[in-house]
């Protein structure tokens, strides 16, 4: 009778609801709810006490009513003609919130009905004060079979949502986490992002890849930025987001891409792989069929996307890993002096499978760490346009600074096209023609 004796001892000292009493013995008996365990204990204690009402049982019945809020104990007292004026007290551990679990379920179902989802998980948050009390109660009374309130809430709310919707709990990557706040018995939804993969083309110069805040006001808006808060009026990110965010009814987005081109470089060819992470989306089954056309139209033809598709979270690290992969560039070089045919043949043979050393360029050193990197130039071809102008094509390791490969950046990039022929060369125009596609190269 250890469970009954201990339970009565607990109830004499603490008001406990059925849930919290039952939870102290959660390990014992399978297929029972804690609420059922607690009520069963109170039922047997009530029966024993009623049987012995004249030999100490009355006191126990009063404990079961005032500290256990157990109705049958009150009825037994009244049946036996005892006067009862006390009212039951609220639970010492949970304050009575566990009796309102059904409210949390109702709240959750109503919020879940507003979004598209298939899998879910319940998480109890902000229950620390309750957990401290229950732990103290269990430890002080040597109750090793207790479980935490958060497991009870997670399980009971989870079962109720499953029963009402027919959908399953998913531990690893649920579409939505139902967060239960037990102190207020309210619910908030933490909706997992959806990820859209594609390749973007930037057909005009002067557009950054991601939103670029004004360096004077950092986004607040000031005369320098015409109160837009931005250094550039738009970006590849904003043009894509303008279509995908409303499509997913998302609250925001993040763009992840396989490197980035300079603001003044175009991104041509088959485009640069990217993943747009759509935050807190209400819609997950995105109809992307007209999104490509819509992005082209929204950007006025400045930005286009290809091959949009829904992907998993792992695509983010996949495209970011592609930052290092081979990229092909084309552009125009201007020379301060005339370029000879000898210069051209030197350049055409100097950078085929050559490693260069590149220190972070002066033009970006304010934003990037000052590092020395080794980069491989796989191929370089130049062609004359006129006496001081060349066209070029270069295949280089991702992350190579192409403008500095040409100019030498005052000796910070070595060797450079300038250093090879001893003339001052400048990259006048730059386009990215090809970026290896992680999905094609890895067969995903
Ligand atoms: Zn309780
Ligand atoms: Zn500003």
Coordinates of C-alpha atoms and ligand atoms in Angstrom, one line a residue:
X1 CA 0.0 0.0 0.0
X2 CA 3.0 2.2 -0.4
X3 CA 1.4 4.3 -3.2
X4 CA -1.7 4.9 -1.2
X5 CA 0.1 5.7 2.0
X6 CA 2.5 8.1 0.2
X7 CA -0.4 9.7 -1.6
X8 CA -2.3 10.4 1.5
X9 CA 0.8 11.8 3.1
X10 CA 1.3 14.1 0.1
X11 CA -2.3 15.2 0.1
X12 CA -2.2 16.1 3.8
X13 CA 0.6 18.5 3.0
X14 CA -0.3 19.7 -0.5
X15 CA -3.4 20.3 -2.5
X16 CA -2.9 18.2 -5.6
X17 CA -5.1 17.8 -8.7
X18 CA -5.6 14.3 -10.2
X19 CA -3.0 15.0 -12.9
X20 CA -0.2 16.1 -10.5
X21 CA -0.9 13.4 -7.9
X22 CA -1.0 10.7 -10.7
X23 CA 2.2 12.1 -12.2
X24 CA 4.1 11.3 -9.0
X25 CA 3.6 7.6 -9.9
X26 CA 3.6 7.9 -13.7
X27 CA 6.0 5.0 -14.1
X28 CA 3.5 2.5 -12.7
X29 CA 0.7 1.0 -14.8
X30 CA 0.8 1.2 -18.5
X31 CA -1.9 2.8 -20.8
X32 CA -3.1 5.0 -18.0
X33 CA -3.3 8.8 -18.0
X34 CA -1.9 10.5 -15.0
X35 CA -5.3 12.0 -14.4
X36 CA -6.7 8.4 -14.2
X37 CA -3.9 7.4 -11.8
X38 CA -4.6 10.3 -9.5
X39 CA -8.4 9.8 -9.6
X40 CA -7.9 6.0 -8.9
X41 CA -5.7 6.7 -5.9
X42 CA -8.2 9.2 -4.6
X43 CA -11.1 6.8 -5.2
X44 CA -9.5 3.9 -3.2
X45 CA -8.5 6.4 -0.4
X46 CA -12.1 7.6 -0.3
X47 CA -13.5 4.1 -0.1
X48 CA -11.1 3.1 2.7
X49 CA -11.8 6.3 4.6
X50 CA -15.5 6.0 4.2
X51 CA -15.4 2.4 5.5
X52 CA -13.5 3.7 8.6
X53 CA -15.4 6.9 8.9
X54 CA -15.8 6.6 12.7
X55 CA -12.2 5.6 13.3
X56 CA -10.2 8.4 11.7
X57 CA -11.7 8.1 8.2
X58 CA -13.6 11.4 8.5
X59 CA -10.3 13.4 8.7
X60 CA -9.1 11.6 5.6
X61 CA -12.3 12.4 3.7
X62 CA -11.9 16.1 4.6
X63 CA -8.3 16.0 3.3
X64 CA -9.5 14.4 0.0
X65 CA -12.1 17.0 -0.4
X66 CA -10.1 20.2 0.5
X67 CA -6.7 19.2 -0.8
X68 CA -7.7 16.6 -3.4
X69 CA -10.8 18.5 -4.7
X70 CA -12.3 15.0 -4.9
X71 CA -16.1 15.2 -5.2
X72 CA -16.9 11.7 -4.0
X73 CA -15.2 12.4 -0.7
X74 CA -17.5 15.4 -0.2
X75 CA -20.5 13.2 -1.1
X76 CA -19.5 10.5 1.4
X77 CA -19.2 13.2 4.2
X78 CA -22.6 14.6 3.3
X79 CA -24.1 11.1 3.0
X80 CA -22.9 10.4 6.5
X81 CA -24.4 13.6 7.8
X82 CA -21.1 15.5 8.4
X83 CA -21.0 19.2 8.1
X84 CA -18.7 20.5 5.4
X85 CA -18.0 24.2 5.0
X86 CA -14.5 24.1 3.4
X87 CA -13.9 24.7 -0.3
X88 CA -11.3 22.8 -2.2
X89 CA -7.9 24.5 -2.8
X90 CA -6.2 24.8 -6.1
X91 CA -3.3 22.4 -6.9
X92 CA 0.0 23.3 -5.3
X93 CA 2.0 22.2 -8.3
X94 CA 0.1 23.3 -11.4
X95 CA -2.2 25.8 -9.9
X96 CA -5.1 24.0 -11.6
X97 CA -3.9 24.7 -15.2
X98 CA -3.9 21.0 -16.1
X99 CA -7.7 21.0 -15.8
X100 CA -7.7 23.4 -18.7
X101 CA -5.7 21.3 -21.1
X102 CA -8.8 21.0 -23.3
X103 CA -8.6 24.8 -23.7
X104 CA -5.1 24.5 -25.1
X105 CA -6.1 21.8 -27.5
X106 CA -9.0 24.0 -28.7
X107 CA -6.7 27.0 -29.1
X108 CA -4.2 24.8 -31.0
X109 CA -6.8 23.3 -33.3
X110 CA -8.1 26.7 -34.2
X111 CA -4.7 28.1 -35.0
X112 CA -3.7 25.0 -36.9
X113 CA -6.8 25.3 -39.1
X114 CA -5.3 28.5 -40.5
X115 CA -2.2 26.9 -41.9
X116 CA -1.2 24.1 -44.2
X117 CA 0.6 21.3 -42.3
X118 CA 0.9 17.5 -42.2
X119 CA 3.2 16.7 -39.2
X120 CA 3.5 18.4 -35.9
X121 CA 5.2 18.2 -32.5
X122 CA 4.0 19.6 -29.1
X123 CA 6.5 21.4 -26.9
X124 CA 5.8 22.8 -23.5
X125 CA 7.6 26.1 -22.9
X126 CA 7.8 28.4 -19.8
X127 CA 6.9 25.6 -17.4
X128 CA 10.1 26.0 -15.3
X129 CA 8.3 27.3 -12.1
X130 CA 5.9 24.3 -12.2
X131 CA 8.8 21.9 -12.8
X132 CA 10.7 23.2 -9.9
X133 CA 7.8 22.5 -7.6
X134 CA 7.0 19.0 -8.8
X135 CA 10.7 18.1 -8.7
X136 CA 11.0 19.3 -5.1
X137 CA 7.8 17.4 -4.2
X138 CA 9.1 14.1 -5.8
X139 CA 12.6 14.4 -4.4
X140 CA 11.5 15.3 -0.8
X141 CA 9.2 12.3 -0.8
X142 CA 11.5 9.8 -2.4
X143 CA 9.2 9.3 -5.4
X144 CA 11.3 8.0 -8.2
X145 CA 8.5 7.1 -10.6
X146 CA 7.4 10.7 -11.3
X147 CA 7.5 12.4 -14.7
X148 CA 7.7 16.0 -15.6
X149 CA 4.6 18.1 -16.4
X150 CA 6.0 18.9 -19.8
X151 CA 5.8 15.2 -20.9
X152 CA 2.3 15.0 -19.7
X153 CA 1.2 18.1 -21.6
X154 CA 3.2 17.2 -24.7
X155 CA 1.7 13.7 -24.8
X156 CA -1.9 14.6 -23.9
X157 CA -2.1 17.6 -26.3
X158 CA -0.4 15.6 -29.0
X159 CA -2.8 12.8 -28.7
X160 CA -5.8 15.1 -28.7
X161 CA -4.5 16.9 -31.9
X162 CA -3.8 13.6 -33.6
X163 CA -7.3 12.3 -32.7
X164 CA -9.0 15.5 -34.0
X165 CA -7.0 15.8 -37.2
X166 CA -5.7 12.3 -38.0
X167 CA -2.2 13.7 -38.4
X168 CA 0.9 12.3 -36.8
X169 CA 3.5 13.6 -34.4
X170 CA 6.9 13.9 -36.1
X171 CA 10.0 14.3 -33.9
X172 CA 12.7 15.1 -36.3
X173 CA 11.4 17.8 -38.7
X174 CA 7.7 18.6 -38.0
X175 CA 5.9 21.1 -40.2
X176 CA 4.8 22.9 -37.1
X177 CA 5.7 22.9 -33.4
X178 CA 2.7 23.6 -31.2
X179 CA 4.1 25.5 -28.2
X180 CA 2.0 25.2 -25.1
X181 CA 2.5 27.9 -22.4
X182 CA 1.0 26.2 -19.3
X183 CA 0.9 29.2 -17.0
X184 CA -1.7 30.9 -19.3
X185 CA -2.7 27.6 -21.0
X186 CA -2.3 29.3 -24.4
X187 CA -0.7 28.1 -27.5
X188 CA 1.6 29.6 -30.1
X189 CA 2.7 28.0 -33.4
X190 CA 6.3 27.7 -34.4
X191 CA 6.0 27.0 -38.1
X192 CA 9.0 25.4 -39.8
X193 CA 10.3 27.2 -42.9
X194 CA 9.8 25.9 -46.5
X195 CA 12.7 26.0 -48.9
X196 CA 12.6 26.8 -52.6
X197 CA 15.5 26.0 -54.7
X198 CA 16.2 27.7 -58.1
X199 CA 18.9 29.4 -60.2
X200 CA 18.8 33.2 -60.7
X201 CA 19.9 35.4 -63.5
X202 CA 20.7 39.0 -63.0
X203 CA 20.4 40.7 -66.3
X204 CA 21.2 44.2 -65.3
X205 CA 24.2 45.6 -63.4
X206 CA 23.9 47.6 -60.2
X207 CA 21.7 45.1 -58.3
X208 CA 23.1 43.4 -55.2
X209 CA 22.2 39.8 -54.4
X210 CA 20.7 40.6 -51.0
X211 CA 19.0 43.6 -49.5
X212 CA 21.7 46.1 -48.8
X213 CA 21.0 48.5 -46.0
X214 CA 22.0 52.2 -46.2
X215 CA 25.3 52.6 -44.5
X216 CA 24.3 55.9 -42.9
X217 CA 21.0 55.0 -41.3
X218 CA 21.3 51.1 -41.2
X219 CA 17.7 50.8 -42.5
X220 CA 15.9 53.5 -40.6
X221 CA 15.7 55.9 -43.5
X222 CA 17.6 59.1 -44.0
X223 CA 18.2 61.8 -46.7
X224 CA 21.2 59.7 -48.1
X225 CA 18.9 56.9 -49.0
X226 CA 15.8 58.9 -49.9
X227 CA 14.3 57.5 -46.7
X228 CA 14.2 53.9 -48.2
X229 CA 16.7 52.6 -45.6
X230 CA 18.5 50.9 -48.5
X231 CA 21.7 51.5 -50.4
X232 CA 20.3 50.0 -53.6
X233 CA 16.6 50.3 -54.5
X234 CA 16.2 46.6 -55.0
X235 CA 18.1 43.3 -54.9
X236 CA 17.8 39.8 -56.4
X237 CA 16.6 38.7 -53.0
X238 CA 13.8 41.3 -52.8
X239 CA 12.7 40.6 -56.4
X240 CA 12.3 36.9 -55.7
X241 CA 10.8 37.4 -52.2
X242 CA 8.2 39.8 -53.7
X243 CA 6.6 36.8 -55.4
X244 CA 7.5 33.8 -53.1
X245 CA 6.7 35.4 -49.7
X246 CA 3.1 36.2 -50.6
X247 CA 2.7 32.8 -52.3
X248 CA 3.7 31.0 -49.1
X249 CA 1.9 33.6 -46.9
X250 CA 5.3 33.7 -45.1
X251 CA 6.4 36.3 -42.5
X252 CA 9.8 36.8 -44.1
X253 CA 12.6 35.1 -45.9
X254 CA 16.4 34.4 -46.1
X255 CA 18.3 33.9 -49.3
X256 CA 21.2 31.3 -49.4
X257 CA 23.2 31.2 -52.5
X258 CA 26.3 29.6 -54.0
X259 CA 28.5 32.7 -53.6
X260 CA 27.6 36.1 -54.9
X261 CA 28.6 38.3 -57.8
X262 CA 29.6 41.9 -57.5
X263 CA 26.8 44.5 -57.6
X264 CA 28.1 45.7 -61.0
X265 CA 28.5 42.2 -62.4
X266 CA 25.6 40.5 -64.2
X267 CA 24.8 36.8 -63.5
X268 CA 24.1 35.1 -66.9
X269 CA 24.3 31.7 -68.4
X270 CA 22.2 29.1 -66.5
X271 CA 22.2 31.2 -63.4
X272 CA 23.4 30.9 -59.8
X273 CA 21.9 28.3 -57.5
X274 CA 20.1 29.6 -54.5
X275 CA 17.7 28.5 -51.9
X276 CA 15.1 30.9 -50.5
X277 CA 14.0 30.0 -47.0
X278 CA 10.5 31.2 -46.4
X279 CA 9.8 31.8 -42.7
X280 CA 6.6 30.9 -40.9
X281 CA 4.7 30.0 -44.1
X282 CA 1.0 29.4 -43.9
X283 CA 1.1 27.6 -47.2
X284 CA 3.6 24.7 -47.7
X285 CA 2.4 23.1 -50.9
X286 CA 3.5 26.0 -53.1
X287 CA 2.3 26.2 -56.6
X288 CA 5.5 27.4 -58.3
X289 CA 4.3 27.1 -61.8
X290 CA 3.7 30.7 -62.4
X291 CA 6.3 32.1 -60.0
X292 CA 9.1 32.3 -62.5
X293 CA 7.0 34.4 -64.9
X294 CA 5.8 36.6 -62.0
X295 CA 9.4 37.3 -60.8
X296 CA 10.5 38.3 -64.2
X297 CA 7.5 40.6 -64.5
X298 CA 7.9 42.1 -61.0
X299 CA 11.5 42.9 -61.6
X300 CA 10.9 44.4 -65.0
X301 CA 13.1 41.8 -66.6
X302 CA 16.1 42.5 -64.4
X303 CA 15.9 39.3 -62.5
X304 CA 14.9 35.9 -63.7
X305 CA 14.7 32.5 -62.0
X306 CA 14.8 29.0 -63.4
X307 CA 14.0 25.6 -62.1
X308 CA 12.1 26.5 -59.0
X309 CA 11.3 23.6 -56.8
X310 CA 10.5 22.7 -53.2
X311 CA 13.5 21.2 -51.4
X312 CA 14.5 20.1 -47.9
X313 CA 16.5 22.0 -45.5
X314 CA 19.7 20.2 -46.5
X315 CA 19.6 22.1 -49.8
X316 CA 20.9 25.2 -47.9
X317 CA 24.2 23.7 -47.0
X318 CA 24.4 22.1 -50.4
X319 CA 24.2 25.5 -52.3
X320 CA 26.4 27.1 -49.8
X321 CA 29.0 24.4 -50.3
X322 CA 28.9 25.3 -54.0
X323 CA 30.5 28.6 -53.2
X324 CA 33.8 26.9 -53.6
X325 CA 33.0 25.2 -56.9
X326 CA 34.2 26.2 -60.3
X327 CA 32.7 29.3 -61.9
X328 CA 33.0 30.8 -65.4
X329 CA 33.3 34.6 -66.0
X330 CA 33.4 36.8 -69.0
X331 CA 34.2 40.4 -69.3
X332 CA 36.1 43.3 -70.7
X333 CA 39.6 44.5 -69.7
X334 CA 40.9 48.0 -70.3
X335 CA 44.6 48.8 -70.4
X336 CA 46.4 52.1 -69.7
X337 CA 48.9 51.4 -72.5
X338 CA 48.6 49.6 -75.8
X339 CA 48.5 45.8 -75.7
X340 CA 50.8 43.9 -77.9
X341 CA 50.2 40.5 -79.6
X342 CA 53.0 39.2 -77.3
X343 CA 51.0 40.4 -74.3
X344 CA 48.0 38.5 -75.5
X345 CA 49.9 35.2 -76.0
X346 CA 51.6 35.6 -72.6
X347 CA 48.2 36.0 -71.0
X348 CA 46.7 33.1 -72.9
X349 CA 49.2 30.7 -71.6
X350 CA 49.9 32.1 -68.1
X351 CA 46.7 31.0 -66.2
X352 CA 45.9 27.5 -67.2
X353 CA 45.7 25.5 -64.0
X354 CA 47.6 28.0 -61.9
X355 CA 47.3 28.8 -58.2
X356 CA 47.3 32.5 -57.3
X357 CA 47.6 34.1 -53.9
X358 CA 44.9 36.6 -53.1
X359 CA 44.7 38.9 -50.1
X360 CA 41.2 40.3 -49.3
X361 CA 40.8 43.2 -51.7
X362 CA 41.0 46.8 -50.5
X363 CA 37.5 47.5 -51.9
X364 CA 35.8 44.9 -49.6
X365 CA 38.2 44.9 -46.7
X366 CA 35.9 47.1 -44.6
X367 CA 33.2 44.3 -44.8
X368 CA 35.3 41.1 -44.9
X369 CA 38.1 39.7 -42.8
X370 CA 41.6 40.4 -44.1
X371 CA 42.8 37.0 -45.2
X372 CA 45.2 35.5 -47.7
X373 CA 43.6 32.8 -49.8
X374 CA 45.0 30.4 -52.4
X375 CA 42.7 30.1 -55.5
X376 CA 43.0 28.0 -58.6
X377 CA 42.6 29.6 -62.0
X378 CA 41.6 26.7 -64.3
X379 CA 41.6 28.5 -67.6
X380 CA 42.0 32.1 -68.9
X381 CA 41.5 33.3 -72.5
X382 CA 41.8 36.8 -73.8
X383 CA 40.9 38.3 -77.2
X384 CA 41.7 41.7 -78.7
X385 CA 38.8 44.2 -79.1
X386 CA 41.1 47.2 -79.9
X387 CA 44.5 48.4 -79.0
X388 CA 43.7 49.0 -75.3
X389 CA 40.7 46.7 -74.8
X390 CA 40.5 42.9 -74.4
X391 CA 37.6 40.5 -73.9
X392 CA 38.3 37.7 -71.5
X393 CA 36.9 34.4 -70.3
X394 CA 38.1 32.8 -67.1
X395 CA 37.2 29.6 -65.2
X396 CA 38.2 29.9 -61.6
X397 CA 37.6 28.4 -58.2
X398 CA 34.6 29.9 -56.4
X399 CA 35.5 32.9 -54.2
X400 CA 38.2 34.2 -56.5
X401 CA 38.2 38.0 -56.8
X402 CA 38.2 38.3 -60.6
X403 CA 38.6 42.1 -60.7
X404 CA 41.8 41.8 -58.6
X405 CA 43.0 38.8 -60.7
X406 CA 43.1 41.3 -63.5
X407 CA 44.4 44.5 -61.8
X408 CA 46.6 42.9 -59.1
X409 CA 45.1 45.2 -56.5
X410 CA 48.4 46.9 -55.8
X411 CA 50.3 43.6 -55.3
X412 CA 47.7 42.0 -53.0
X413 CA 46.8 39.5 -55.8
X414 CA 49.8 37.6 -57.2
X415 CA 50.3 36.7 -60.0
X416 CA 47.8 38.9 -61.8
X417 CA 47.2 39.7 -65.5
X418 CA 48.8 43.1 -64.9
X419 CA 51.9 41.6 -63.2
X420 CA 52.3 39.1 -66.0
X421 CA 52.7 41.7 -68.7
X422 CA 53.8 44.6 -66.6
X423 CA 50.9 46.9 -67.6
X424 CA 48.1 48.4 -65.6
X425 CA 44.9 46.5 -66.5
X426 CA 41.4 47.1 -65.2
X427 CA 38.3 45.0 -65.3
X428 CA 35.7 47.2 -67.0
X429 CA 32.8 44.8 -67.3
X430 CA 32.2 41.5 -65.6
X431 CA 29.6 38.8 -66.0
X432 CA 29.2 35.5 -64.3
X433 CA 28.4 32.9 -67.0
X434 CA 28.2 29.6 -65.1
X435 CA 28.0 28.3 -61.6
X436 CA 28.0 24.6 -61.0
X437 CA 24.6 23.4 -60.0
X438 CA 24.7 21.4 -56.7
X439 CA 21.6 19.5 -57.6
X440 CA 22.8 18.4 -61.0
X441 CA 26.4 17.8 -59.8
X442 CA 25.2 15.7 -56.9
X443 CA 22.3 14.1 -58.7
X444 CA 19.6 15.3 -56.3
Ligands
LIG1 ZN1 -2.0 20.0 -10.7
LIG2 ZN1 19.8 56.0 -45.0

